[in-house]
Every structure is written in structure tokens, then in C-alpha cells.
mmCIF file of C-alpha atoms and ligand atoms in Angstrom:
data_model
loop_
_atom_site.group_PDB
_atom_site.id
_atom_site.type_symbol
_atom_site.label_atom_id
_atom_site.label_comp_id
_atom_site.label_asym_id
_atom_site.label_seq_id
_atom_site.Cartn_x
_atom_site.Cartn_y
_atom_site.Cartn_z
ATOM 1 C CA MET A 1 25.170 -17.727 15.450
ATOM 2 C CA HIS A 2 28.396 -15.406 15.266
ATOM 3 C CA GLU A 3 32.555 -16.008 14.256
ATOM 4 C CA GLU A 4 35.108 -14.358 15.057
ATOM 5 C CA PRO A 5 39.224 -14.720 15.007
ATOM 6 C CA LEU A 6 40.383 -15.631 18.908
ATOM 7 C CA PRO A 7 42.167 -12.566 19.778
ATOM 8 C CA PRO A 8 46.056 -12.727 20.699
ATOM 9 C CA LEU A 9 46.948 -12.772 24.311
ATOM 10 C CA ALA A 10 47.893 -10.125 26.637
ATOM 11 C CA ASP A 11 50.167 -10.480 29.551
ATOM 12 C CA GLY A 12 47.865 -12.090 32.268
ATOM 13 C CA GLU A 13 45.790 -13.598 30.323
ATOM 14 C CA VAL A 14 44.453 -17.505 29.789
ATOM 15 C CA LEU A 15 42.202 -18.970 27.307
ATOM 16 C CA VAL A 16 39.872 -21.453 27.590
ATOM 17 C CA ARG A 17 38.629 -23.729 25.317
ATOM 18 C CA ASN A 18 34.634 -24.864 26.635
ATOM 19 C CA HIS A 19 33.666 -28.543 26.940
ATOM 20 C CA LEU A 20 30.419 -28.055 28.853
ATOM 21 C CA LEU A 21 27.988 -25.299 29.050
ATOM 22 C CA SER A 22 25.257 -25.330 31.816
ATOM 23 C CA LEU A 23 21.888 -24.349 31.304
ATOM 24 C CA ASP A 24 19.863 -22.867 33.858
ATOM 25 C CA PRO A 25 16.106 -22.176 34.253
ATOM 26 C CA TYR A 26 17.529 -18.041 35.670
ATOM 27 C CA MET A 27 18.531 -17.538 32.288
ATOM 28 C CA ARG A 28 14.905 -16.922 31.581
ATOM 29 C CA SER A 29 13.813 -14.473 34.027
ATOM 30 C CA ARG A 30 16.979 -12.357 32.511
ATOM 31 C CA MET A 31 16.082 -12.315 28.760
ATOM 32 C CA ASP A 32 12.926 -10.503 30.076
ATOM 33 C CA GLU A 33 13.554 -6.545 29.884
ATOM 34 C CA GLN A 34 13.076 -5.574 33.614
ATOM 35 C CA GLY A 35 16.005 -9.054 34.554
ATOM 36 C CA SER A 36 14.516 -10.560 37.412
ATOM 37 C CA TYR A 37 16.838 -10.238 41.141
ATOM 38 C CA ALA A 38 20.208 -10.405 38.707
ATOM 39 C CA GLU A 39 20.417 -7.866 35.482
ATOM 40 C CA ALA A 40 19.010 -8.289 31.917
ATOM 41 C CA GLN A 41 20.993 -10.288 29.577
ATOM 42 C CA GLU A 42 22.243 -7.392 26.776
ATOM 43 C CA LEU A 43 20.813 -7.870 23.466
ATOM 44 C CA GLY A 44 23.501 -8.288 21.049
ATOM 45 C CA GLU A 45 26.359 -9.709 23.383
ATOM 46 C CA VAL A 46 26.867 -12.858 24.345
ATOM 47 C CA MET A 47 24.325 -15.212 26.270
ATOM 48 C CA MET A 48 25.662 -15.976 30.024
ATOM 49 C CA GLY A 49 25.932 -19.219 31.532
ATOM 50 C CA GLY A 50 28.038 -21.333 33.959
ATOM 51 C CA THR A 51 30.840 -22.877 31.515
ATOM 52 C CA ALA A 52 33.414 -25.797 32.271
ATOM 53 C CA GLY A 53 36.941 -26.106 30.349
ATOM 54 C CA VAL A 54 40.254 -26.566 29.346
ATOM 55 C CA VAL A 55 42.488 -24.093 29.493
ATOM 56 C CA VAL A 56 44.716 -23.820 26.173
ATOM 57 C CA GLU A 57 46.359 -21.524 25.928
ATOM 58 C CA SER A 58 47.660 -19.135 29.125
ATOM 59 C CA ARG A 59 49.658 -15.907 29.608
ATOM 60 C CA ASN A 60 48.855 -16.196 34.272
ATOM 61 C CA PRO A 61 51.873 -18.317 36.306
ATOM 62 C CA ARG A 62 48.648 -19.647 37.874
ATOM 63 C CA PHE A 63 47.269 -21.567 34.866
ATOM 64 C CA LYS A 64 48.879 -24.070 32.293
ATOM 65 C CA VAL A 65 47.888 -25.772 29.640
ATOM 66 C CA GLY A 66 45.426 -28.553 30.042
ATOM 67 C CA ASP A 67 44.352 -27.569 33.712
ATOM 68 C CA PRO A 68 40.631 -28.382 33.967
ATOM 69 C CA VAL A 69 38.805 -25.099 34.862
ATOM 70 C CA ILE A 70 34.976 -23.559 35.444
ATOM 71 C CA ALA A 71 33.857 -20.063 34.476
ATOM 72 C CA GLN A 72 31.367 -17.647 33.597
ATOM 73 C CA PHE A 73 31.718 -17.301 29.386
ATOM 74 C CA GLY A 74 28.698 -17.622 28.452
ATOM 75 C CA TRP A 75 27.267 -20.027 25.230
ATOM 76 C CA GLN A 76 29.864 -19.693 23.441
ATOM 77 C CA LEU A 77 33.240 -21.827 22.605
ATOM 78 C CA PHE A 78 36.430 -20.156 23.787
ATOM 79 C CA GLY A 79 36.671 -17.889 26.224
ATOM 80 C CA LEU A 80 39.292 -15.381 27.379
ATOM 81 C CA SER A 81 40.140 -14.280 31.033
ATOM 82 C CA ASP A 82 42.114 -12.235 33.042
ATOM 83 C CA GLY A 83 41.562 -15.179 35.627
ATOM 84 C CA LYS A 84 39.896 -13.920 37.986
ATOM 85 C CA ARG A 85 36.626 -15.656 37.518
ATOM 86 C CA VAL A 86 38.540 -18.675 36.486
ATOM 87 C CA ARG A 87 38.275 -21.521 39.025
ATOM 88 C CA LYS A 88 40.554 -24.700 38.615
ATOM 89 C CA VAL A 89 38.367 -28.153 39.978
ATOM 90 C CA ASP A 90 39.732 -31.502 40.189
ATOM 91 C CA THR A 91 38.670 -34.226 37.743
ATOM 92 C CA SER A 92 39.982 -36.757 39.683
ATOM 93 C CA VAL A 93 37.254 -36.243 42.296
ATOM 94 C CA ALA A 94 34.821 -35.754 39.811
ATOM 95 C CA PRO A 95 33.919 -35.416 35.526
ATOM 96 C CA LEU A 96 34.440 -31.689 34.426
ATOM 97 C CA SER A 97 30.626 -31.876 34.315
ATOM 98 C CA ALA A 98 30.003 -32.422 38.051
ATOM 99 C CA TYR A 99 31.154 -28.795 38.398
ATOM 100 C CA LEU A 100 28.288 -26.920 36.941
ATOM 101 C CA GLY A 101 26.203 -29.849 38.732
ATOM 102 C CA VAL A 102 25.698 -31.270 42.055
ATOM 103 C CA LEU A 103 29.940 -29.395 42.152
ATOM 104 C CA GLY A 104 28.755 -26.487 41.012
ATOM 105 C CA MET A 105 25.605 -23.865 41.755
ATOM 106 C CA PRO A 106 22.956 -26.138 42.180
ATOM 107 C CA GLY A 107 24.439 -28.256 44.564
ATOM 108 C CA VAL A 108 25.266 -25.194 46.946
ATOM 109 C CA THR A 109 21.865 -23.624 46.063
ATOM 110 C CA ALA A 110 20.466 -26.962 47.371
ATOM 111 C CA TRP A 111 22.688 -27.019 50.648
ATOM 112 C CA TYR A 112 21.973 -23.897 51.319
ATOM 113 C CA GLY A 113 18.485 -23.731 51.611
ATOM 114 C CA LEU A 114 18.216 -26.838 52.987
ATOM 115 C CA LYS A 115 20.864 -26.374 55.466
ATOM 116 C CA THR A 116 20.630 -22.204 56.999
ATOM 117 C CA ILE A 117 16.216 -22.419 56.176
ATOM 118 C CA CYS A 118 14.949 -25.763 56.254
ATOM 119 C CA ARG A 119 16.925 -27.215 58.549
ATOM 120 C CA PRO A 120 15.006 -31.116 58.737
ATOM 121 C CA ARG A 121 15.190 -32.471 62.247
ATOM 122 C CA ALA A 122 14.855 -36.664 62.095
ATOM 123 C CA GLY A 123 11.648 -37.656 61.889
ATOM 124 C CA GLN A 124 10.591 -34.406 60.188
ATOM 125 C CA THR A 125 8.793 -35.091 56.324
ATOM 126 C CA LEU A 126 10.918 -32.465 53.969
ATOM 127 C CA VAL A 127 8.953 -31.765 50.285
ATOM 128 C CA VAL A 128 10.793 -30.411 47.381
ATOM 129 C CA SER A 129 9.690 -29.668 43.930
ATOM 130 C CA ALA A 130 10.853 -30.016 40.682
ATOM 131 C CA ALA A 131 13.014 -32.801 42.690
ATOM 132 C CA ALA A 132 13.963 -34.673 39.583
ATOM 133 C CA GLY A 133 16.677 -31.242 38.603
ATOM 134 C CA ALA A 134 19.784 -30.306 39.367
ATOM 135 C CA VAL A 135 18.928 -28.804 42.830
ATOM 136 C CA GLY A 136 15.893 -30.688 43.774
ATOM 137 C CA SER A 137 18.151 -33.491 43.647
ATOM 138 C CA VAL A 138 20.658 -32.963 45.706
ATOM 139 C CA VAL A 139 18.117 -31.206 48.411
ATOM 140 C CA ALA A 140 15.828 -34.611 49.080
ATOM 141 C CA GLN A 141 19.362 -36.622 49.138
ATOM 142 C CA LEU A 142 20.850 -34.448 51.527
ATOM 143 C CA ALA A 143 17.227 -34.349 53.361
ATOM 144 C CA ARG A 144 17.374 -37.822 53.553
ATOM 145 C CA LEU A 145 20.710 -38.119 55.111
ATOM 146 C CA ALA A 146 19.720 -35.321 57.911
ATOM 147 C CA GLY A 147 17.531 -38.055 58.409
ATOM 148 C CA ALA A 148 13.971 -36.289 57.074
ATOM 149 C CA ARG A 149 10.765 -38.748 55.518
ATOM 150 C CA VAL A 150 11.405 -37.264 52.590
ATOM 151 C CA VAL A 151 8.547 -36.600 49.548
ATOM 152 C CA GLY A 152 9.785 -35.690 46.015
ATOM 153 C CA VAL A 153 7.341 -33.650 43.301
ATOM 154 C CA ALA A 154 8.351 -34.449 40.238
ATOM 155 C CA GLY A 155 6.192 -34.219 36.544
ATOM 156 C CA GLY A 156 5.569 -37.827 35.271
ATOM 157 C CA ALA A 157 5.970 -41.488 36.075
ATOM 158 C CA ALA A 158 9.926 -41.634 35.345
ATOM 159 C CA LYS A 159 11.152 -39.040 37.599
ATOM 160 C CA CYS A 160 8.829 -40.660 40.329
ATOM 161 C CA SER A 161 10.508 -44.230 39.471
ATOM 162 C CA TYR A 162 13.239 -42.432 39.964
ATOM 163 C CA LEU A 163 13.379 -40.759 42.856
ATOM 164 C CA ILE A 164 11.749 -43.599 44.563
ATOM 165 C CA ASN A 165 14.496 -46.497 42.764
ATOM 166 C CA GLN A 166 17.686 -45.079 42.080
ATOM 167 C CA LEU A 167 17.581 -41.965 44.934
ATOM 168 C CA GLY A 168 15.482 -43.686 47.787
ATOM 169 C CA LEU A 169 13.205 -41.132 48.688
ATOM 170 C CA ASP A 170 9.869 -41.945 50.815
ATOM 171 C CA ALA A 171 7.466 -41.229 48.559
ATOM 172 C CA ALA A 172 6.758 -39.894 44.762
ATOM 173 C CA VAL A 173 3.957 -37.042 43.282
ATOM 174 C CA ASP A 174 3.216 -36.842 39.827
ATOM 175 C CA TYR A 175 2.221 -33.528 40.177
ATOM 176 C CA LYS A 176 0.547 -33.910 36.115
ATOM 177 C CA CYS A 177 -1.709 -36.969 37.359
ATOM 178 C CA GLY A 178 -4.712 -34.291 37.955
ATOM 179 C CA GLN A 179 -5.228 -35.019 41.629
ATOM 180 C CA LEU A 180 -2.412 -33.326 42.914
ATOM 181 C CA GLU A 181 -4.116 -32.430 46.401
ATOM 182 C CA GLY A 182 -4.963 -35.940 46.973
ATOM 183 C CA VAL A 183 -1.778 -37.343 46.066
ATOM 184 C CA LEU A 184 0.053 -35.108 48.402
ATOM 185 C CA ALA A 185 -1.836 -35.711 51.094
ATOM 186 C CA ASP A 186 -1.561 -39.736 51.031
ATOM 187 C CA ALA A 187 2.532 -39.355 50.738
ATOM 188 C CA THR A 188 2.222 -36.436 53.711
ATOM 189 C CA PRO A 189 0.045 -37.914 56.466
ATOM 190 C CA ASP A 190 1.580 -36.806 59.062
ATOM 191 C CA GLY A 191 1.769 -33.013 57.081
ATOM 192 C CA ILE A 192 4.694 -31.186 56.146
ATOM 193 C CA ASP A 193 7.420 -29.689 58.205
ATOM 194 C CA CYS A 194 9.898 -28.306 55.488
ATOM 195 C CA LEU A 195 9.781 -27.012 51.847
ATOM 196 C CA PHE A 196 12.275 -26.709 49.588
ATOM 197 C CA GLU A 197 10.029 -24.864 46.536
ATOM 198 C CA ASN A 198 11.637 -24.784 43.312
ATOM 199 C CA VAL A 199 8.272 -24.534 41.228
ATOM 200 C CA GLY A 200 5.923 -22.144 42.908
ATOM 201 C CA GLY A 201 1.860 -21.682 41.524
ATOM 202 C CA ALA A 202 -0.695 -25.191 41.629
ATOM 203 C CA VAL A 203 2.809 -27.330 43.208
ATOM 204 C CA PHE A 204 3.435 -24.231 45.499
ATOM 205 C CA ASP A 205 -0.140 -24.373 46.809
ATOM 206 C CA ALA A 206 -1.047 -27.603 47.914
ATOM 207 C CA SER A 207 2.077 -27.605 49.455
ATOM 208 C CA LEU A 208 1.682 -25.021 51.346
ATOM 209 C CA GLY A 209 -2.156 -26.187 52.489
ATOM 210 C CA ARG A 210 -0.285 -29.650 53.997
ATOM 211 C CA MET A 211 1.676 -27.319 56.328
ATOM 212 C CA ASN A 212 2.154 -28.260 59.937
ATOM 213 C CA GLN A 213 3.069 -25.336 62.158
ATOM 214 C CA ASP A 214 5.889 -23.840 62.577
ATOM 215 C CA GLY A 215 7.482 -25.389 59.037
ATOM 216 C CA ARG A 216 9.574 -23.585 57.400
ATOM 217 C CA VAL A 217 9.646 -22.794 53.779
ATOM 218 C CA ALA A 218 13.012 -22.015 51.384
ATOM 219 C CA VAL A 219 11.924 -20.226 48.227
ATOM 220 C CA CYS A 220 14.366 -21.285 45.867
ATOM 221 C CA GLY A 221 12.903 -20.774 42.629
ATOM 222 C CA LEU A 222 9.379 -19.970 40.740
ATOM 223 C CA VAL A 223 10.020 -22.296 37.027
ATOM 224 C CA ALA A 224 6.320 -22.294 36.714
ATOM 225 C CA GLY A 225 5.962 -18.862 36.189
ATOM 226 C CA TYR A 226 9.485 -17.507 33.939
ATOM 227 C CA ASN A 227 7.330 -17.924 31.002
ATOM 228 C CA ASP A 228 5.316 -15.100 32.389
ATOM 229 C CA HIS A 229 2.624 -17.385 33.704
ATOM 230 C CA PRO A 230 0.127 -16.768 36.325
ATOM 231 C CA ILE A 231 1.794 -18.015 39.577
ATOM 232 C CA PRO A 232 -1.031 -17.687 42.225
ATOM 233 C CA LEU A 233 -1.652 -18.870 45.586
ATOM 234 C CA PHE A 234 -4.553 -19.480 47.391
ATOM 235 C CA ASN A 235 -3.646 -21.313 50.644
ATOM 236 C CA VAL A 236 -2.089 -18.019 51.600
ATOM 237 C CA ARG A 237 -3.658 -18.673 55.066
ATOM 238 C CA ALA A 238 -1.514 -21.341 56.000
ATOM 239 C CA ILE A 239 1.566 -18.862 56.416
ATOM 240 C CA LEU A 240 -0.336 -17.418 59.398
ATOM 241 C CA ASN A 241 -2.202 -19.396 61.073
ATOM 242 C CA ARG A 242 0.217 -21.994 61.395
ATOM 243 C CA ARG A 243 2.879 -19.433 62.362
ATOM 244 C CA LEU A 244 5.193 -20.146 58.784
ATOM 245 C CA THR A 245 8.409 -18.954 58.037
ATOM 246 C CA LEU A 246 8.844 -18.060 54.419
ATOM 247 C CA GLN A 247 12.535 -16.972 53.034
ATOM 248 C CA GLY A 248 13.397 -16.634 49.450
ATOM 249 C CA PHE A 249 16.958 -16.788 48.892
ATOM 250 C CA ILE A 250 19.707 -16.181 46.038
ATOM 251 C CA VAL A 251 22.997 -18.177 46.383
ATOM 252 C CA SER A 252 25.427 -15.710 44.572
ATOM 253 C CA ASP A 253 24.012 -13.982 47.987
ATOM 254 C CA HIS A 254 25.654 -16.233 50.283
ATOM 255 C CA MET A 255 29.694 -16.895 48.271
ATOM 256 C CA GLU A 256 31.099 -17.078 52.183
ATOM 257 C CA GLN A 257 29.350 -20.642 52.922
ATOM 258 C CA TRP A 258 30.145 -22.192 49.217
ATOM 259 C CA GLY A 259 33.777 -23.337 50.397
ATOM 260 C CA ALA A 260 31.872 -25.024 53.596
ATOM 261 C CA ALA A 261 28.794 -26.258 50.974
ATOM 262 C CA LEU A 262 31.725 -27.886 48.478
ATOM 263 C CA ALA A 263 33.977 -29.412 51.192
ATOM 264 C CA GLU A 264 30.647 -31.747 51.958
ATOM 265 C CA LEU A 265 29.478 -31.852 48.230
ATOM 266 C CA THR A 266 32.417 -33.252 47.294
ATOM 267 C CA GLY A 267 33.140 -35.457 50.132
ATOM 268 C CA LEU A 268 29.313 -37.214 49.721
ATOM 269 C CA VAL A 269 30.555 -37.422 45.927
ATOM 270 C CA LYS A 270 33.441 -39.051 46.478
ATOM 271 C CA THR A 271 32.140 -41.562 48.810
ATOM 272 C CA GLY A 272 29.572 -42.525 45.992
ATOM 273 C CA VAL A 273 26.810 -41.799 48.745
ATOM 274 C CA LEU A 274 25.238 -38.602 46.771
ATOM 275 C CA LYS A 275 24.212 -39.475 43.353
ATOM 276 C CA TYR A 276 24.026 -37.322 40.106
ATOM 277 C CA ARG A 277 22.694 -37.312 36.779
ATOM 278 C CA GLU A 278 23.073 -34.682 34.004
ATOM 279 C CA THR A 279 20.950 -34.624 30.643
ATOM 280 C CA VAL A 280 23.642 -34.054 28.163
ATOM 281 C CA ILE A 281 23.129 -32.489 24.592
ATOM 282 C CA SER A 282 25.519 -31.948 21.908
ATOM 283 C CA GLY A 283 26.744 -28.899 19.916
ATOM 284 C CA LEU A 284 25.925 -24.894 20.849
ATOM 285 C CA ALA A 285 23.751 -24.498 18.156
ATOM 286 C CA ASN A 286 21.232 -27.029 20.469
ATOM 287 C CA ALA A 287 21.309 -25.270 22.839
ATOM 288 C CA PRO A 288 17.955 -22.955 22.437
ATOM 289 C CA ALA A 289 15.950 -25.981 22.169
ATOM 290 C CA ALA A 290 17.476 -27.576 24.885
ATOM 291 C CA PHE A 291 16.955 -25.077 27.149
ATOM 292 C CA MET A 292 13.069 -24.542 26.101
ATOM 293 C CA ALA A 293 13.712 -28.385 26.859
ATOM 294 C CA LEU A 294 14.764 -27.961 30.292
ATOM 295 C CA LEU A 295 11.791 -25.912 30.963
ATOM 296 C CA ALA A 296 9.116 -27.941 29.760
ATOM 297 C CA GLY A 297 10.989 -30.520 32.032
ATOM 298 C CA HIS A 298 12.430 -32.775 29.792
ATOM 299 C CA ASN A 299 15.442 -32.578 31.447
ATOM 300 C CA LEU A 300 16.665 -35.493 34.512
ATOM 301 C CA GLY A 301 18.950 -33.860 36.759
ATOM 302 C CA LYS A 302 21.544 -31.478 35.370
ATOM 303 C CA GLN A 303 20.723 -30.340 32.020
ATOM 304 C CA LEU A 304 24.134 -29.798 30.010
ATOM 305 C CA VAL A 305 25.792 -29.151 26.067
ATOM 306 C CA ALA A 306 28.027 -30.516 25.384
ATOM 307 C CA LEU A 307 30.592 -28.131 22.742
ATOM 308 C CA THR A 308 33.587 -30.627 21.638
HETATM 309 N N1 NAP B 401 17.802 -19.222 44.458
HETATM 310 C C1 NAP B 401 18.748 -19.117 43.610
HETATM 311 O O1 NAP B 401 19.321 -19.230 44.154
HETATM 312 C C2 NAP B 401 18.734 -20.429 42.552
HETATM 313 C C3 NAP B 401 20.010 -20.996 42.226
HETATM 314 C C4 NAP B 401 19.660 -22.096 41.647
HETATM 315 C C5 NAP B 401 18.252 -22.472 40.924
HETATM 316 N N2 NAP B 401 17.484 -21.723 41.456
HETATM 317 C C6 NAP B 401 15.771 -22.221 41.018
HETATM 318 O O2 NAP B 401 16.057 -23.567 41.468
HETATM 319 C C7 NAP B 401 14.325 -23.888 40.390
HETATM 320 C C8 NAP B 401 15.433 -25.536 39.821
HETATM 321 O O3 NAP B 401 16.664 -25.539 39.260
HETATM 322 P P1 NAP B 401 17.302 -26.548 38.782
HETATM 323 O O4 NAP B 401 18.505 -25.645 37.822
HETATM 324 O O5 NAP B 401 17.710 -27.345 39.443
HETATM 325 O O6 NAP B 401 16.679 -26.405 37.599
HETATM 326 P P2 NAP B 401 15.930 -28.267 36.925
HETATM 327 O O7 NAP B 401 14.989 -28.639 38.369
HETATM 328 O O8 NAP B 401 16.810 -29.721 36.516
HETATM 329 O O9 NAP B 401 14.735 -27.345 35.970
HETATM 330 C C9 NAP B 401 13.770 -27.229 35.579
HETATM 331 C C10 NAP B 401 12.769 -28.293 35.963
HETATM 332 O O10 NAP B 401 11.213 -27.593 36.635
HETATM 333 C C11 NAP B 401 10.433 -28.071 36.514
HETATM 334 N N3 NAP B 401 8.692 -27.382 36.004
HETATM 335 C C12 NAP B 401 9.445 -26.336 35.018
HETATM 336 N N4 NAP B 401 7.907 -26.041 34.949
HETATM 337 C C13 NAP B 401 7.081 -26.587 35.341
HETATM 338 C C14 NAP B 401 5.655 -26.089 35.941
HETATM 339 N N5 NAP B 401 5.059 -25.499 35.459
HETATM 340 N N6 NAP B 401 5.427 -26.813 37.440
HETATM 341 C C15 NAP B 401 6.260 -27.562 37.132
HETATM 342 N N7 NAP B 401 7.553 -28.204 37.294
HETATM 343 C C16 NAP B 401 8.215 -27.334 36.057
HETATM 344 C C17 NAP B 401 10.702 -29.315 35.490
HETATM 345 O O11 NAP B 401 10.661 -30.094 36.346
HETATM 346 P P3 NAP B 401 9.300 -31.762 36.129
HETATM 347 O O12 NAP B 401 9.590 -32.268 34.851
HETATM 348 O O13 NAP B 401 9.170 -32.547 37.439
HETATM 349 O O14 NAP B 401 7.668 -30.539 35.925
HETATM 350 C C18 NAP B 401 12.293 -29.015 34.746
HETATM 351 O O15 NAP B 401 13.027 -30.370 35.369
HETATM 352 C C19 NAP B 401 14.558 -23.101 39.441
HETATM 353 O O16 NAP B 401 13.508 -22.842 39.727
HETATM 354 C C20 NAP B 401 15.941 -22.177 39.607
HETATM 355 O O17 NAP B 401 15.170 -21.184 38.519
HETATM 356 C C21 NAP B 401 17.364 -21.203 42.544
#
């Protein structure tokens, strides 16, 4: 932990007290020297991360004290900015925390991958992995709204029960049950038309093996491999034999779609149609432990750190 006095504000600057820090699996990839699709985290710099907070001082006409905002201030209690990458949010629609999850980057990720790559049609079967997490739980609900039969894959009975009883999914598969392929086959009697892949490895492989002709696969994340575990695929023939379309995507490449995504997600949250959960741990000092817990699947919904 490193402490330093807050600097005085220059003209045009805004000072934000961060209330919440978002923990996201992508942070793990950036801790590797070679980075991932984005640059590696520099040693000696503040660890990167999305934050939600409140303006406490402003010399920028766009912001006043008390404005709730989200930004990328990283793992720290305050953020100082010229205001360029700081966005005001409306806490009368949803609490500040939602803007780091369902109404933030994870929500847009779900929306984009589902609407542009998976494109489920009514009656089709969609499988989503890490289904009880921040991205997966939004994918599952949007796919249900599109009329698909939705099967969520998650670790453990509690998460599977949440998927069925709270989110209304058609089936849930506990990939830790020891008979993944058999249970997935039972849950997808008509095969899989759309796969939203968040995990990689055995879960991805089992799903590929059940894809139907002309199926669509959105490769969103490979969290099973982020800690350098191998994530081999064996059912590769399915890609050819069943004429599958696989597309990887990175949500920040599609900023032009964020407005439409957030407008739809906000409407669904406002009306209570789109449900979300958060796992919140207190204190910046506990962020590393919470981050490792996230990668071990101890979170339900969006993993956050409360900083106040
Ligand atoms: N492409 C993009 O632009 C983009 C943007 C955001 C997120 N993502 C990706 O989307 C995925 C989900 O992100 P998120 O923020 O919503 O995280 P999350 O799902 O809330 O949390 C990660 C979850 O991954 C599961 N998991 C971890 N290790 C696993 C393993 N070995 N096998 C199976 N499941 C495992 C755990 O759930 P269980 O308890 O069910 O195992 C854990 O709760 C990640 O891969 C992330 O990198 C991609």
C-alpha cells in the first residue's frame, strides 16, 4: 500500500473519491509480462481497474461536487482527471455499483456478443458458460428474452439453483459434477445452436461437441486459462463438420455500440426485467484476495470492492 498527499487541482481537473472498484478476469492476463490483447500492467504503477465514485472537488465546468461518476482510476481511493474519461451516471435509475456491472462494461459485453454474434432465434438452444457471473448472467437473461432455450454452465449447486430459480433459465449444468458431457447432453437434447463462451477448456470442448449445423460461437473469454492452465480443445472437427462460425470479440473495439447497448440494458434494469447480483468485499487491502477468489469462482454476479 502506498500513500501520498492529494495534489492541488489545476484548471479543468476533477477529483473523485472512489466508492467501488471493479474486479475483472482480464486483469489477470495483464499481470503477465507479455500482456494479452491489451498492454501489460506496468510494475510500480497503480493497478488498472474500473471505478465508481463521487466528485469531491471540481475545477471543470462539466462536473460539480456530489456528481456520481464512473472512470478507470484503478486500485486507489481517489482519482484525479482532466475529466475526459470520466462519465456521469444517474443513480436514480440504479445504484452506483450497477454501472460497473449490468450497466457497465460486463453488461455491454453480454449485449454485444449475444446480439451480433450468437443471434439466438426463438426456440433455439443457447449455452452460456460462467453463467452466474457478471457477463454470463446478462447473456442468459437477454437470450431468454429473445425466446431461446437457455442452458447455463456454472460451478456448484448453489449457482445452478440461482440460475434456475432466480434467473429462470431452462436448465443449469454444474461443470464440477464429474460427468460434464453426460449432464450437458441431458440439458441440451436438441443440441446447441448458440454458444457464448466465457471459460475455455473442458467446458468449451464439451459444448463444441454438441453444436448443431450452422451454430454460432461467441468467444468472449477463456478464464480457465488465465492462470497459465492449458485449455486444450478436442472437438475441433465439429467446427468443420457442422459449419460453425466462431468469432472472438473485445467489447472495447465496439465503442460505437455502447450507446444502444446501455439504452436497452437501462430500460430492462429500470423495469426490473433484468436482474443482477453483486459480491462485495470491503477495503482496498482485501482487493488482492477478492481478485483471487473471483478467479476461483467464489463470486455470484459482479465482483466489487467497497472503498468507503
Ligand atoms: N471479450 C470481452 O470484451 C470481455 C469483456 C468482459 C469480460 N470478458 C470475459 O468474460 C468472462 C466472464 O467475465 P466476468 O467479468 O463476467 O467474470 P465472472 O463470470 O463474474 O467471474 C469469473 C467466473 O469464471 C468462472 N471460472 C473461473 N475459472 C473457471 C474454470 N477453470 N472453469 C470454469 N469456470 C471458471 C467462475 O465461475 P464458476 O463458479 O461458475 O466456475 C467465476 O465466477 C471472462 O472470461 C472475461 O475475461 C470478456
